[in-house]
mmCIF file of C-alpha atoms in Angstrom:
data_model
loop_
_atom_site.group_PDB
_atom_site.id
_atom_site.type_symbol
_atom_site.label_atom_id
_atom_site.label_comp_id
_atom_site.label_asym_id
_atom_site.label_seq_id
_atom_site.Cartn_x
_atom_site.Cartn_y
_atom_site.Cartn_z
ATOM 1 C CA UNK A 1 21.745 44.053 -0.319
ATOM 2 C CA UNK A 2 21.204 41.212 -2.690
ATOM 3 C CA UNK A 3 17.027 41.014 -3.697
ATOM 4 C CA UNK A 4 17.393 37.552 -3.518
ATOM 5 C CA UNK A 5 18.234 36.648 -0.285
ATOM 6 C CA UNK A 6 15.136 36.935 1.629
ATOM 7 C CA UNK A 7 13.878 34.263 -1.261
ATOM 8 C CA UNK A 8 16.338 32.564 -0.435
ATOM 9 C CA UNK A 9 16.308 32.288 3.705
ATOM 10 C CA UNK A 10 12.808 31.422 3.058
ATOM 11 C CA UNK A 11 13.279 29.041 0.719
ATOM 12 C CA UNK A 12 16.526 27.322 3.395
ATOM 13 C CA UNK A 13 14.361 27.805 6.230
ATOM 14 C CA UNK A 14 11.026 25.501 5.292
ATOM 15 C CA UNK A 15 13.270 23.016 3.388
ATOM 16 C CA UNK A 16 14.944 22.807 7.060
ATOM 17 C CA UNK A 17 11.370 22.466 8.694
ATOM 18 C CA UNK A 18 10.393 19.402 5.973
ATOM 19 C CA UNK A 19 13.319 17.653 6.979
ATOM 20 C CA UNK A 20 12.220 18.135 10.705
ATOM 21 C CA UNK A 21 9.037 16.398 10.050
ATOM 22 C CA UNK A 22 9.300 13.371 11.526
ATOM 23 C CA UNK A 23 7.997 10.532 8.956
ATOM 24 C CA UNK A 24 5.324 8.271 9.751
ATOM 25 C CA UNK A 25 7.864 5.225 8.967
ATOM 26 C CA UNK A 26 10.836 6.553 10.667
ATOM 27 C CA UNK A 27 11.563 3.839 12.921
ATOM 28 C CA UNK A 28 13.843 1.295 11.333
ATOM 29 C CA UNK A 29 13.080 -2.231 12.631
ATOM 30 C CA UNK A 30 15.996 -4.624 11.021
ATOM 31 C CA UNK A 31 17.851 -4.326 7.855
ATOM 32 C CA UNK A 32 16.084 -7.061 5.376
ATOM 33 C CA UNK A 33 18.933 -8.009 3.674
ATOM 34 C CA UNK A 34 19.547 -8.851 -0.083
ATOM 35 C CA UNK A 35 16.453 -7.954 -2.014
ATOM 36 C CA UNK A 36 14.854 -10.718 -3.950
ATOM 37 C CA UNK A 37 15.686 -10.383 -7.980
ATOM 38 C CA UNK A 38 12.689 -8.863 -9.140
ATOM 39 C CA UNK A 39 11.371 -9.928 -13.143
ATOM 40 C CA UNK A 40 10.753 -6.639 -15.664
ATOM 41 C CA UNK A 41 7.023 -6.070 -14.484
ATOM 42 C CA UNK A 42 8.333 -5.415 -10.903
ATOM 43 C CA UNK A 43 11.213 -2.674 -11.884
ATOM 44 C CA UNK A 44 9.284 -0.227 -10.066
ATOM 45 C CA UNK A 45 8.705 -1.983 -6.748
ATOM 46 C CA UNK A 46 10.817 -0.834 -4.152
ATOM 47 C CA UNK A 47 12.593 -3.508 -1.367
ATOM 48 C CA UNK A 48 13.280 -1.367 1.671
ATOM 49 C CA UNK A 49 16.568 -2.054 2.875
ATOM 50 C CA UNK A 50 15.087 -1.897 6.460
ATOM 51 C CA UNK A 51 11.740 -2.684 7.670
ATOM 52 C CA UNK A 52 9.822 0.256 8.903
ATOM 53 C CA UNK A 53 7.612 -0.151 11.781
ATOM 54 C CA UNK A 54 4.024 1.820 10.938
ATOM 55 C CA UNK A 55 1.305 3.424 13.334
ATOM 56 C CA UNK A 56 -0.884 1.143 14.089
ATOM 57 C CA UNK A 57 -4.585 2.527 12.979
ATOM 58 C CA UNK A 58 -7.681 1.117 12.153
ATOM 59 C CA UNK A 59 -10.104 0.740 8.790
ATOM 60 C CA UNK A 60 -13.750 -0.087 8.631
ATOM 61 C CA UNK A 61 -15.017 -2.801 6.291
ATOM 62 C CA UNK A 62 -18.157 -2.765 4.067
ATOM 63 C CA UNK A 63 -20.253 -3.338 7.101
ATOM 64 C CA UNK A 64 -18.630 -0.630 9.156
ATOM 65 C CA UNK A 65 -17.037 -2.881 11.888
ATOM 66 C CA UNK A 66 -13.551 -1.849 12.802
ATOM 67 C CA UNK A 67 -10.973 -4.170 11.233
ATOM 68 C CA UNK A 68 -6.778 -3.785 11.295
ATOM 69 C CA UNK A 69 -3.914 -4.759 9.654
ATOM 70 C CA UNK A 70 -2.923 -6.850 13.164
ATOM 71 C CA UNK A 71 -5.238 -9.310 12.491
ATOM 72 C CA UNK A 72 -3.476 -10.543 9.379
ATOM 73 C CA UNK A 73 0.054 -10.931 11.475
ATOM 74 C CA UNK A 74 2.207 -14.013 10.380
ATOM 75 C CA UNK A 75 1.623 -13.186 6.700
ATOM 76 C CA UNK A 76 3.167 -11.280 3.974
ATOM 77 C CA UNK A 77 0.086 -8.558 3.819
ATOM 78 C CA UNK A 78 -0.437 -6.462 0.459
ATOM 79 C CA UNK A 79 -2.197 -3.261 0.916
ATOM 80 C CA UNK A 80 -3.729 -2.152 -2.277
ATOM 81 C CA UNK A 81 -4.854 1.612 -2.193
ATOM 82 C CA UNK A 82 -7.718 2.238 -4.711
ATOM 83 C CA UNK A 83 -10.619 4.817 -5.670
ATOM 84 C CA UNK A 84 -13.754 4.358 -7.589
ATOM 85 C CA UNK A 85 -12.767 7.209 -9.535
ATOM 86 C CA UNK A 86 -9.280 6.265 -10.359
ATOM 87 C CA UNK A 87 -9.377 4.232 -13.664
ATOM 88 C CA UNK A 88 -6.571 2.069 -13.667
ATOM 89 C CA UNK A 89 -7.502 0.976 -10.213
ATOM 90 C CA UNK A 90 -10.512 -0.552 -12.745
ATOM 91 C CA UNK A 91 -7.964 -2.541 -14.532
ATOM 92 C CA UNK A 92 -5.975 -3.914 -11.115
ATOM 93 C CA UNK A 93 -9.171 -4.904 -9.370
ATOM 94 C CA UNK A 94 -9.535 -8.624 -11.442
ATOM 95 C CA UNK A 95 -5.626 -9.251 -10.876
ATOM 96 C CA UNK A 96 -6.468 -8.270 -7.092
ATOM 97 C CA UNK A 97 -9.250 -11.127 -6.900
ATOM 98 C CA UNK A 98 -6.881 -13.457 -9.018
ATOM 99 C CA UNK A 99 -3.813 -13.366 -6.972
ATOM 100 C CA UNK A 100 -5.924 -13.448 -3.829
ATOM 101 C CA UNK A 101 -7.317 -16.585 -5.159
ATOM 102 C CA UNK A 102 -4.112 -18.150 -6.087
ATOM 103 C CA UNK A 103 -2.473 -17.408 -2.669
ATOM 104 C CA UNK A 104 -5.750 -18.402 -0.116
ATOM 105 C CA UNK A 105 -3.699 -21.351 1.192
ATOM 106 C CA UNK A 106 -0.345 -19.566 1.435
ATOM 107 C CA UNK A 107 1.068 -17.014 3.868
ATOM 108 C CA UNK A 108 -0.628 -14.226 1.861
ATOM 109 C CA UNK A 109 -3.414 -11.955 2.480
ATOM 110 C CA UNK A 110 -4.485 -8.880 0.335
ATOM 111 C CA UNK A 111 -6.072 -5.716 1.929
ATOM 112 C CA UNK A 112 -7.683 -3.657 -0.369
ATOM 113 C CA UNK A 113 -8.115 -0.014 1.017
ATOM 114 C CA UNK A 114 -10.678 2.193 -0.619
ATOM 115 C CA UNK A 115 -9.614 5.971 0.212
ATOM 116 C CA UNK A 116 -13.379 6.959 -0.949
ATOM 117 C CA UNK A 117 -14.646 10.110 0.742
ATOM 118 C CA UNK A 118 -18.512 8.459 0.451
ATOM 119 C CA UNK A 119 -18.395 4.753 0.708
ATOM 120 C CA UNK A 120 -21.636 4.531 -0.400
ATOM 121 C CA UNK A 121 -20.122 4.680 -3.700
ATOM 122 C CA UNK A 122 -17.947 1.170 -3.618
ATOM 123 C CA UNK A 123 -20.648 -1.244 -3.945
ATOM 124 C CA UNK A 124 -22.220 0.779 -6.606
ATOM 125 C CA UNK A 125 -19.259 1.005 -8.315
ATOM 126 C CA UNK A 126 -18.206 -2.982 -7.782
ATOM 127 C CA UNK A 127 -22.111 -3.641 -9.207
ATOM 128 C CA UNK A 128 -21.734 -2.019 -12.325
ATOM 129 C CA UNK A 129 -18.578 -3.324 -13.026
ATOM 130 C CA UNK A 130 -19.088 -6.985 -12.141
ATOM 131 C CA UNK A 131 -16.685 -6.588 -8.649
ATOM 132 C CA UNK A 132 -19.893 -8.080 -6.307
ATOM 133 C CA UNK A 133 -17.222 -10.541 -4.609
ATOM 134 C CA UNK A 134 -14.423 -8.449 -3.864
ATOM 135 C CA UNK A 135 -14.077 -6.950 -0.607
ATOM 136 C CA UNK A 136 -12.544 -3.943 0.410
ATOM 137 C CA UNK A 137 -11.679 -1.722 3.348
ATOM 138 C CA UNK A 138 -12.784 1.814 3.611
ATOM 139 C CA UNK A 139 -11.041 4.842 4.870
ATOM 140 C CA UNK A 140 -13.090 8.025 4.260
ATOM 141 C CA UNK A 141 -10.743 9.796 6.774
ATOM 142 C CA UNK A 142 -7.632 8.997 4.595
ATOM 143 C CA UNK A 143 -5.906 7.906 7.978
ATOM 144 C CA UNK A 144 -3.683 5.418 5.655
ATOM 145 C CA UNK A 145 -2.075 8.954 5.293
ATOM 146 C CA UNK A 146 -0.465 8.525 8.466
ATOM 147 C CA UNK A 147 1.287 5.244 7.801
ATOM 148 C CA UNK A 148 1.810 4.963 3.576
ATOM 149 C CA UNK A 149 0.956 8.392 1.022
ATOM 150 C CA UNK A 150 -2.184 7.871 -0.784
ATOM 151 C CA UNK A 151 -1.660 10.550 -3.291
ATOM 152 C CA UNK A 152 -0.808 8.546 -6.268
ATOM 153 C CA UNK A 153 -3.628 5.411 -6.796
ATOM 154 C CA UNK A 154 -3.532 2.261 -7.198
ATOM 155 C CA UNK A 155 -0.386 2.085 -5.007
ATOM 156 C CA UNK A 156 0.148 -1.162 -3.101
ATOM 157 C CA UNK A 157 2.427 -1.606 -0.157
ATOM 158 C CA UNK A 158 3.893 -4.874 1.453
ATOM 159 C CA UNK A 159 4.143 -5.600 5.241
ATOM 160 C CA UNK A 160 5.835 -8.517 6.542
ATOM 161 C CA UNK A 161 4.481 -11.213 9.469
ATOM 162 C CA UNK A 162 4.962 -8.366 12.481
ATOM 163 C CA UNK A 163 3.116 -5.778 10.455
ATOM 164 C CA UNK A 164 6.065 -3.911 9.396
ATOM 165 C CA UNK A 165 6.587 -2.156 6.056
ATOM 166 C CA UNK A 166 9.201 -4.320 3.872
ATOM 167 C CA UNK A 167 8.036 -2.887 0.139
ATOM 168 C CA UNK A 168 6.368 -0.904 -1.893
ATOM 169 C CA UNK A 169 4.780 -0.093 -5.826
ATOM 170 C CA UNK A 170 3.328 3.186 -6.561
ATOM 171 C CA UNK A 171 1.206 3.395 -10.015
ATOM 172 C CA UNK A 172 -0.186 0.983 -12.138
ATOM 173 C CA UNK A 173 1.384 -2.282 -13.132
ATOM 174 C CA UNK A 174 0.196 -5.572 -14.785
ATOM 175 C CA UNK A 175 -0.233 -7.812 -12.071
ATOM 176 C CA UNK A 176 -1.528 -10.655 -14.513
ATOM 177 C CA UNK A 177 2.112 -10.793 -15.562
ATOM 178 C CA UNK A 178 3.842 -14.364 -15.411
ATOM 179 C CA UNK A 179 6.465 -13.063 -13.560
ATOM 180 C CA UNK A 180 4.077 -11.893 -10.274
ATOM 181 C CA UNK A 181 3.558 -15.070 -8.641
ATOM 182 C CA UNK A 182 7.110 -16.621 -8.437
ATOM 183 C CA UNK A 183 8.204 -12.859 -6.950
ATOM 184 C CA UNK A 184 5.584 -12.854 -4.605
ATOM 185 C CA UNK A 185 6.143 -16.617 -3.750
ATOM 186 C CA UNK A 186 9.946 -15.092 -2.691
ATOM 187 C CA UNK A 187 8.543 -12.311 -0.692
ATOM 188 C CA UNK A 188 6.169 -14.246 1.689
ATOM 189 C CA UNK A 189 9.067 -16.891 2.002
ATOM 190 C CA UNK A 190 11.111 -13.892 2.972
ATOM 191 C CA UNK A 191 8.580 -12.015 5.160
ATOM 192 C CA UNK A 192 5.255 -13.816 6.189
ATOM 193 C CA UNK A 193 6.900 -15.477 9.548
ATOM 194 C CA UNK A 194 9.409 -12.773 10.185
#
């Protein structure tokens, strides 16, 4: 009998039972059409080709009321995961408060999510490095788990006017780039009142 097969059955059997797993974004909501051209900076930012509904869960802001991504319906909503401990989430933080800025009259609204296990480390960490206006979510729990990964930070993920999941970037990029605005400018044309 070959040695290897038991390996092997093993090996075919849980690859059969991660496949089983239903995903958190399984249910396909409408096809979005042709994505938008994207400019260099934005190679990396994946345009579903169908919009995935997500569980609907809720955060906690700084001042532990309960707060949700519903409330922001009718806009083109970017979710930006982020640690104090992850360093180039350091370096995304004044782009954050920039583009937030430069879209407060349009169909726009960024969500910052801090997956901090102690949030009594955020406003430390915003104090020391000059971050006293921006505000963030928390989720201590990691619930964001059940509706986008959060194992690779910053990450930030794009939900369209009904709340459903339209886009993604995993990793760091420059948002200062020229290029940002006019792609995000597309994407809440495409999205915000969809």
């Amino acid at each position: 009998m070959n040695k290897l097969l038991p390996f092997t059955m093993l090996l075919l059997t849980g690859s059969l039972h991660l496949n089983a797993i239903a995903s958190p974004n399984e249910a396909k909501v409408y096809e979005t059409g042709e994505p938008i051209a994207k400019p260099m900076v934005m190679s990396r930012f994946v345009e579903l080709h169908n919009a995935r509904k997500i569980k609907d869960i809720d955060f906690k802001d700084q001042q532990l009321k309960t707060v949700n991504l519903k409330q922001h319906q009718g806009k083109l909503v970017m979710v930006n995961l982020w640690a104090t401990w992850c360093a180039p989430c350091i370096k995304e933080i004044p782009a954050m408060q920039a583009i937030k800025a430069r879209n407060k009259d349009n169909d726009f609204a960024l969500v910052p999510i801090s997956i901090d296990e102690d949030p009594a480390n955020i406003q430390p960490f915003f104090e020391k490095h000059g971050f006293g206006e921006y505000a963030t979510w928390i989720d201590p729990d990691k619930d964001i788990d059940y509706i986008m990964p959060a194992d690779l930070l910053p990450a930030s993920f794009f939900l369209d006017g009904k709340g459903n999941l339209v886009g993604f970037v995993r990793g760091y990029i420059d948002w200062t780039d020229e290029g940002i605005q006019p792609y995000l400018d597309g994407l809440i044309a495409k999205y915000a009142n969809r």
